[in-house]
Amino acid sequence: MRHLIDIQDLSTQEIEHLIDVANDIMANPDKYAEKCRRKKLATLFYEPSTRTRLSFESAMLELGGSVIGFSEAASSSAAKGESVADTARTVSCFADIIAMRHPKEGAPLVASMAASIPVINAGDGGHKHPTQTLTDLLTISRVKGRLGNMTVGLCGDLMFGRTVHSLIGALSRYEGIRFVMISPEELTIPDYVQQDIQKSNIPYRETRSLEEAMPELDVLYMTRVQRERFFNEADYIRLKDSYILTPEKLRTAKEDLAILHPLPRVNEISTAVDSDPRACYFKQVLCGKYIRMALIMMLLEVE
Ligand code: NCD
């Protein structure tokens, strides 16, 4: 039985297979409409979500399966003090696969050790978010036609942004990748992510200025400052508007830049950027559904 807790649980070949399947689903949705008939997905979400939960659920429905679950800890037995392990064991009696989001780092890993069905990490605290990374990779490969040989700017909350941590882990496998880390000093990438980059010998540099980095970027990955991970509100307020992408700031950008954002956006991309052909973040949302369809099929071995 396979789980997806960290993007490193998938080989590069498997990631590329998922991308191929997702592209095929987009082209031939009817072929996949019955693949998960009589299968059930449980979405166990202990933290807010719009895209991740609804894309998992619509992915399963479009595969002909069905969905159960909860969307806040308060409506589950967690509110009575049940452990994640006991909940996972319980849900294994009802469903065929679990997607879990939890504010505590490592909770989906604990769930996977207790469950008798595959568990997918749908975001654990400020740690990892592997299915967002699959979404990002599908988007980048569709828009740019490649996953290597590019300069990728990661901008915003690189400390608490779990999507960034997983994306770095995946892109570091490709030839010719270079990262530019754009963040305030207080929100630079955690040491364990930095060590991963150093191990893979990927060139990267840090800057505080989005304007300074802009001209060299092929992909710009914007992120929200993660308010819920801050210890005090004053720090959040001081840092929340560190970067705001506007049409003016894009004047020095490459013509074929791809702008991504896992969403939700708060202030960090002006809505005036949405009509720029380089804005890919809503395309990215749609990619999320198709890659999750491919992933569910892989883990349920129904291909
Ligand atoms: C991200 C998350 O939950 O980490 N959202 C998402 O899943 N698309 C990013 C965020 O919340 O800022």
Short mmCIF file of C-alpha atoms and ligand atoms in Angstrom, two decimals:
data_model
loop_
_atom_site.label_atom_id
_atom_site.label_comp_id
_atom_site.label_asym_id
_atom_site.label_seq_id
_atom_site.Cartn_x
_atom_site.Cartn_y
_atom_site.Cartn_z
CA MET A 1 0.00 0.00 0.00
CA ARG A 2 1.28 3.47 -0.99
CA HIS A 3 0.81 6.79 0.79
CA LEU A 4 1.78 10.30 -0.33
CA ILE A 5 3.13 12.15 2.70
CA ASP A 6 6.10 13.90 1.12
CA ILE A 7 6.81 14.62 -2.54
CA GLN A 8 9.95 12.49 -2.09
CA ASP A 9 7.65 9.46 -1.77
CA LEU A 10 7.32 9.67 -5.56
CA SER A 11 10.13 8.98 -8.02
CA THR A 12 10.72 11.47 -10.82
CA GLN A 13 9.40 8.86 -13.24
CA GLU A 14 6.19 8.51 -11.21
CA ILE A 15 5.71 12.28 -11.11
CA GLU A 16 6.09 12.42 -14.87
CA HIS A 17 3.65 9.54 -15.25
CA LEU A 18 1.09 11.45 -13.13
CA ILE A 19 1.57 14.51 -15.35
CA ASP A 20 1.03 12.39 -18.48
CA VAL A 21 -2.13 10.83 -17.03
CA ALA A 22 -3.47 14.26 -15.96
CA ASN A 23 -2.91 15.58 -19.49
CA ASP A 24 -4.70 12.55 -20.89
CA ILE A 25 -7.66 13.05 -18.52
CA MET A 26 -7.94 16.67 -19.69
CA ALA A 27 -8.03 15.49 -23.31
CA ASN A 28 -10.29 12.44 -22.77
CA PRO A 29 -12.36 12.87 -19.59
CA ASP A 30 -14.94 10.25 -20.60
CA LYS A 31 -12.33 7.51 -20.54
CA TYR A 32 -11.92 8.05 -16.79
CA ALA A 33 -15.53 8.62 -15.74
CA GLU A 34 -15.99 5.15 -14.18
CA LYS A 35 -12.45 4.37 -12.98
CA CYS A 36 -13.26 4.70 -9.28
CA ARG A 37 -16.83 3.42 -9.29
CA ARG A 38 -17.78 2.15 -5.80
CA LYS A 39 -14.63 3.70 -4.30
CA LYS A 40 -14.83 6.26 -1.51
CA LEU A 41 -12.53 9.15 -0.68
CA ALA A 42 -12.55 10.51 2.88
CA THR A 43 -11.46 14.15 3.20
CA LEU A 44 -10.35 14.75 6.80
CA PHE A 45 -9.69 18.48 7.01
CA TYR A 46 -8.71 19.88 10.40
CA GLU A 47 -7.80 23.24 8.83
CA PRO A 48 -9.57 25.62 6.42
CA SER A 49 -9.43 24.90 2.71
CA THR A 50 -11.29 25.78 -0.47
CA ARG A 51 -9.28 24.53 -3.44
CA THR A 52 -7.52 21.51 -1.98
CA ARG A 53 -10.60 19.91 -0.42
CA LEU A 54 -12.99 20.73 -3.24
CA SER A 55 -10.52 19.65 -5.91
CA PHE A 56 -9.97 16.32 -4.15
CA GLU A 57 -13.72 15.86 -3.87
CA SER A 58 -14.48 16.82 -7.47
CA ALA A 59 -11.56 14.64 -8.61
CA MET A 60 -13.13 11.59 -6.93
CA LEU A 61 -16.63 12.44 -8.20
CA GLU A 62 -15.33 12.81 -11.77
CA LEU A 63 -13.77 9.36 -11.46
CA GLY A 64 -17.21 7.96 -10.62
CA GLY A 65 -16.46 7.53 -6.92
CA SER A 66 -18.01 9.15 -3.88
CA VAL A 67 -16.85 11.27 -0.99
CA ILE A 68 -17.28 11.42 2.80
CA GLY A 69 -15.50 13.54 5.40
CA PHE A 70 -15.38 16.64 7.52
CA SER A 71 -14.10 20.13 6.84
CA GLU A 72 -13.30 21.32 10.37
CA ALA A 73 -11.91 19.66 13.48
CA ALA A 74 -14.81 21.02 15.54
CA SER A 75 -17.30 18.75 13.74
CA SER A 76 -15.19 15.58 14.17
CA SER A 77 -14.33 13.52 17.25
CA ALA A 78 -11.06 15.46 17.46
CA ALA A 79 -13.18 17.92 19.45
CA LYS A 80 -13.72 15.12 22.00
CA GLY A 81 -10.00 14.38 22.16
CA GLU A 82 -9.69 11.50 19.70
CA SER A 83 -6.17 10.96 18.33
CA VAL A 84 -5.36 11.26 14.63
CA ALA A 85 -4.28 7.60 14.68
CA ASP A 86 -7.65 6.41 16.04
CA THR A 87 -9.54 8.58 13.56
CA ALA A 88 -7.46 7.15 10.69
CA ARG A 89 -8.09 3.58 11.85
CA THR A 90 -11.81 4.31 12.10
CA VAL A 91 -12.08 5.93 8.70
CA SER A 92 -10.22 2.95 7.17
CA CYS A 93 -13.40 0.96 7.93
CA PHE A 94 -15.52 3.30 5.80
CA ALA A 95 -13.42 4.60 2.92
CA ASP A 96 -10.81 3.44 0.37
CA ILE A 97 -8.46 6.43 0.54
CA ILE A 98 -7.90 9.42 2.85
CA ALA A 99 -6.85 13.01 2.08
CA MET A 100 -5.87 14.73 5.34
CA ARG A 101 -5.04 18.35 6.15
CA HIS A 102 -3.89 19.13 9.67
CA PRO A 103 -2.31 22.12 11.46
CA LYS A 104 0.30 19.86 13.12
CA GLU A 105 3.38 18.91 11.15
CA GLY A 106 3.55 15.13 10.81
CA ALA A 107 -0.13 14.38 11.52
CA PRO A 108 -0.75 12.76 8.09
CA LEU A 109 2.36 10.61 8.62
CA VAL A 110 0.96 9.42 11.96
CA ALA A 111 -2.37 8.73 10.23
CA SER A 112 -0.64 6.70 7.50
CA MET A 113 0.98 4.46 10.12
CA ALA A 114 -2.41 3.65 11.67
CA ALA A 115 -4.57 3.49 8.53
CA SER A 116 -5.14 0.37 6.46
CA ILE A 117 -5.86 2.49 3.34
CA PRO A 118 -3.69 5.00 1.45
CA VAL A 119 -3.27 8.42 3.11
CA ILE A 120 -2.51 11.61 1.19
CA ASN A 121 -1.02 14.63 2.95
CA ALA A 122 -3.18 17.59 1.90
CA GLY A 123 -1.01 20.02 3.91
CA ASP A 124 0.52 19.58 7.37
CA GLY A 125 1.15 22.81 9.27
CA GLY A 126 4.06 24.82 7.91
CA HIS A 127 5.75 21.65 6.66
CA LYS A 128 4.77 20.07 3.33
CA HIS A 129 2.02 20.04 0.71
CA PRO A 130 2.89 17.45 -1.94
CA THR A 131 -0.34 17.56 -3.97
CA GLN A 132 0.01 21.32 -4.42
CA THR A 133 3.46 20.56 -5.81
CA LEU A 134 2.03 18.06 -8.28
CA THR A 135 -0.43 20.78 -9.28
CA ASP A 136 2.40 23.29 -9.70
CA LEU A 137 4.50 20.87 -11.76
CA LEU A 138 1.60 20.08 -14.09
CA THR A 139 0.96 23.82 -14.53
CA ILE A 140 4.62 24.63 -15.20
CA SER A 141 5.03 21.76 -17.65
CA ARG A 142 1.90 22.78 -19.56
CA VAL A 143 2.75 26.48 -19.67
CA LYS A 144 6.53 26.29 -20.21
CA GLY A 145 6.76 22.90 -21.95
CA ARG A 146 9.54 21.80 -19.56
CA LEU A 147 10.43 21.35 -15.89
CA GLY A 148 14.18 22.01 -16.07
CA ASN A 149 16.42 24.78 -17.42
CA MET A 150 14.78 27.72 -15.75
CA THR A 151 15.13 30.31 -13.03
CA VAL A 152 12.35 30.06 -10.49
CA GLY A 153 11.63 32.95 -8.12
CA LEU A 154 9.93 31.97 -4.85
CA CYS A 155 8.48 35.07 -3.22
CA GLY A 156 6.84 35.81 0.12
CA ASP A 157 6.59 33.58 3.18
CA LEU A 158 9.28 30.98 2.50
CA MET A 159 9.52 30.07 6.19
CA PHE A 160 5.96 28.88 6.81
CA GLY A 161 4.81 28.33 3.21
CA ARG A 162 4.51 24.55 2.96
CA THR A 163 3.86 24.67 -0.79
CA VAL A 164 7.30 26.21 -1.31
CA HIS A 165 9.04 23.50 0.73
CA SER A 166 7.53 20.72 -1.36
CA LEU A 167 8.04 22.53 -4.66
CA ILE A 168 11.75 23.01 -3.93
CA GLY A 169 12.04 19.28 -3.20
CA ALA A 170 10.53 18.39 -6.57
CA LEU A 171 12.16 21.00 -8.84
CA SER A 172 15.61 20.34 -7.34
CA ARG A 173 15.63 17.06 -9.27
CA TYR A 174 15.70 18.77 -12.65
CA GLU A 175 18.73 19.89 -14.66
CA GLY A 176 19.31 23.58 -15.09
CA ILE A 177 17.05 24.73 -12.25
CA ARG A 178 18.09 27.86 -10.35
CA PHE A 179 16.17 29.35 -7.45
CA VAL A 180 15.92 32.97 -6.39
CA MET A 181 14.50 33.19 -2.87
CA ILE A 182 12.71 36.50 -2.39
CA SER A 183 11.59 37.09 1.20
CA PRO A 184 11.96 39.34 4.21
CA GLU A 185 14.84 38.32 6.46
CA GLU A 186 12.39 36.92 9.05
CA LEU A 187 10.69 34.61 6.52
CA THR A 188 13.59 32.86 4.75
CA ILE A 189 13.40 29.10 4.05
CA PRO A 190 13.87 26.80 7.08
CA ASP A 191 17.25 25.15 7.57
CA TYR A 192 16.03 21.66 6.65
CA VAL A 193 14.87 22.89 3.23
CA GLN A 194 18.12 24.79 2.73
CA GLN A 195 20.08 21.62 3.48
CA ASP A 196 18.05 19.72 0.87
CA ILE A 197 18.93 22.33 -1.76
CA GLN A 198 22.60 22.24 -0.83
CA LYS A 199 22.63 18.44 -1.03
CA SER A 200 21.26 18.53 -4.54
CA ASN A 201 23.81 21.18 -5.61
CA ILE A 202 21.13 23.46 -7.07
CA PRO A 203 22.33 27.03 -7.48
CA TYR A 204 20.28 29.58 -5.55
CA ARG A 205 20.52 33.03 -4.16
CA GLU A 206 18.55 35.14 -1.70
CA THR A 207 17.29 38.67 -2.16
CA ARG A 208 14.93 41.01 -0.34
CA SER A 209 13.82 42.72 -3.54
CA LEU A 210 11.26 41.40 -6.03
CA GLU A 211 12.08 44.24 -8.45
CA GLU A 212 15.75 43.31 -8.46
CA ALA A 213 15.01 39.63 -9.21
CA MET A 214 12.24 40.15 -11.77
CA PRO A 215 14.19 40.40 -15.08
CA GLU A 216 15.88 37.01 -14.71
CA LEU A 217 12.82 34.92 -13.77
CA ASP A 218 11.12 32.29 -15.94
CA VAL A 219 8.64 31.35 -13.19
CA LEU A 220 7.52 33.58 -10.34
CA TYR A 221 5.86 31.67 -7.49
CA MET A 222 4.07 34.15 -5.21
CA THR A 223 2.86 33.12 -1.74
CA ARG A 224 0.66 34.48 1.03
CA VAL A 225 2.18 35.44 4.38
CA GLN A 226 0.86 32.59 6.56
CA ARG A 227 -0.94 34.50 9.29
CA GLU A 228 -2.06 31.35 11.15
CA ARG A 229 1.56 30.26 11.75
CA PHE A 230 2.72 33.48 13.44
CA PHE A 231 3.25 33.64 17.17
CA ASN A 232 2.17 37.25 17.36
CA GLU A 233 -0.13 39.42 15.28
CA ALA A 234 2.21 42.44 15.31
CA ASP A 235 4.86 40.49 13.36
CA TYR A 236 2.25 39.40 10.85
CA ILE A 237 1.02 42.96 10.34
CA ARG A 238 4.55 44.23 9.87
CA LEU A 239 5.38 41.57 7.25
CA LYS A 240 2.10 40.91 5.47
CA ASP A 241 2.53 43.47 2.68
CA SER A 242 6.24 42.89 2.09
CA TYR A 243 5.58 42.04 -1.58
CA ILE A 244 2.72 43.16 -3.75
CA LEU A 245 2.92 42.20 -7.41
CA THR A 246 1.53 44.93 -9.67
CA PRO A 247 1.51 45.55 -13.45
CA GLU A 248 4.25 48.18 -12.93
CA LYS A 249 6.57 45.65 -11.30
CA LEU A 250 6.03 43.31 -14.26
CA ARG A 251 7.40 45.84 -16.75
CA THR A 252 10.91 44.42 -16.46
CA ALA A 253 9.75 40.78 -16.52
CA LYS A 254 10.31 38.33 -19.36
CA GLU A 255 7.51 38.12 -21.90
CA ASP A 256 7.08 34.42 -21.25
CA LEU A 257 7.23 34.61 -17.45
CA ALA A 258 4.74 32.27 -15.74
CA ILE A 259 3.20 33.71 -12.55
CA LEU A 260 1.96 31.05 -10.14
CA HIS A 261 0.32 31.26 -6.71
CA PRO A 262 -1.15 28.31 -4.78
CA LEU A 263 -3.96 30.65 -3.63
CA PRO A 264 -5.73 31.95 -1.59
CA ARG A 265 -4.32 35.37 -2.41
CA VAL A 266 -4.70 38.11 0.15
CA ASN A 267 -2.82 41.21 -0.98
CA GLU A 268 0.28 39.90 -2.64
CA ILE A 269 -0.96 40.00 -6.24
CA SER A 270 -2.95 43.02 -7.34
CA THR A 271 -6.15 41.99 -9.18
CA ALA A 272 -4.94 44.20 -12.04
CA VAL A 273 -2.39 41.43 -12.80
CA ASP A 274 -5.14 38.84 -13.38
CA SER A 275 -5.72 39.90 -16.98
CA ASP A 276 -2.00 39.69 -17.84
CA PRO A 277 -1.47 36.62 -20.06
CA ARG A 278 1.45 35.66 -17.79
CA ALA A 279 -0.89 35.12 -14.81
CA CYS A 280 -1.35 31.33 -14.49
CA TYR A 281 -2.86 30.97 -11.01
CA PHE A 282 -6.39 30.20 -12.07
CA LYS A 283 -5.18 27.70 -14.69
CA GLN A 284 -3.21 26.21 -11.81
CA VAL A 285 -6.43 25.61 -9.83
CA LEU A 286 -7.87 23.54 -12.67
CA CYS A 287 -4.64 21.55 -13.00
CA GLY A 288 -5.08 20.64 -9.31
CA LYS A 289 -8.21 18.66 -10.00
CA TYR A 290 -6.73 16.65 -12.88
CA ILE A 291 -3.48 15.77 -11.15
CA ARG A 292 -5.42 14.65 -8.05
CA MET A 293 -7.52 12.40 -10.30
CA ALA A 294 -4.31 10.85 -11.59
CA LEU A 295 -2.94 10.47 -8.05
CA ILE A 296 -6.10 8.85 -6.65
CA MET A 297 -6.01 6.30 -9.47
CA MET A 298 -2.34 5.56 -8.86
CA LEU A 299 -2.77 5.01 -5.12
CA LEU A 300 -5.93 2.93 -5.58
CA GLU A 301 -4.18 0.95 -8.34
CA VAL A 302 -7.11 1.30 -10.70
CA GLU A 303 -5.13 2.40 -13.76
C1 NCD B 1 -1.93 26.68 0.26
C2 NCD B 1 -1.88 25.92 1.59
O1 NCD B 1 -2.92 25.53 2.12
O2 NCD B 1 -0.77 25.71 2.02
N1 NCD B 1 -3.21 26.68 -0.30
C3 NCD B 1 -3.59 25.63 -1.09
O3 NCD B 1 -3.59 24.50 -0.68
N2 NCD B 1 -3.88 25.89 -2.37
C4 NCD B 1 -1.33 28.04 0.35
C5 NCD B 1 -1.84 28.98 1.40
O4 NCD B 1 -2.75 28.67 2.18
O5 NCD B 1 -1.32 30.09 1.43
#
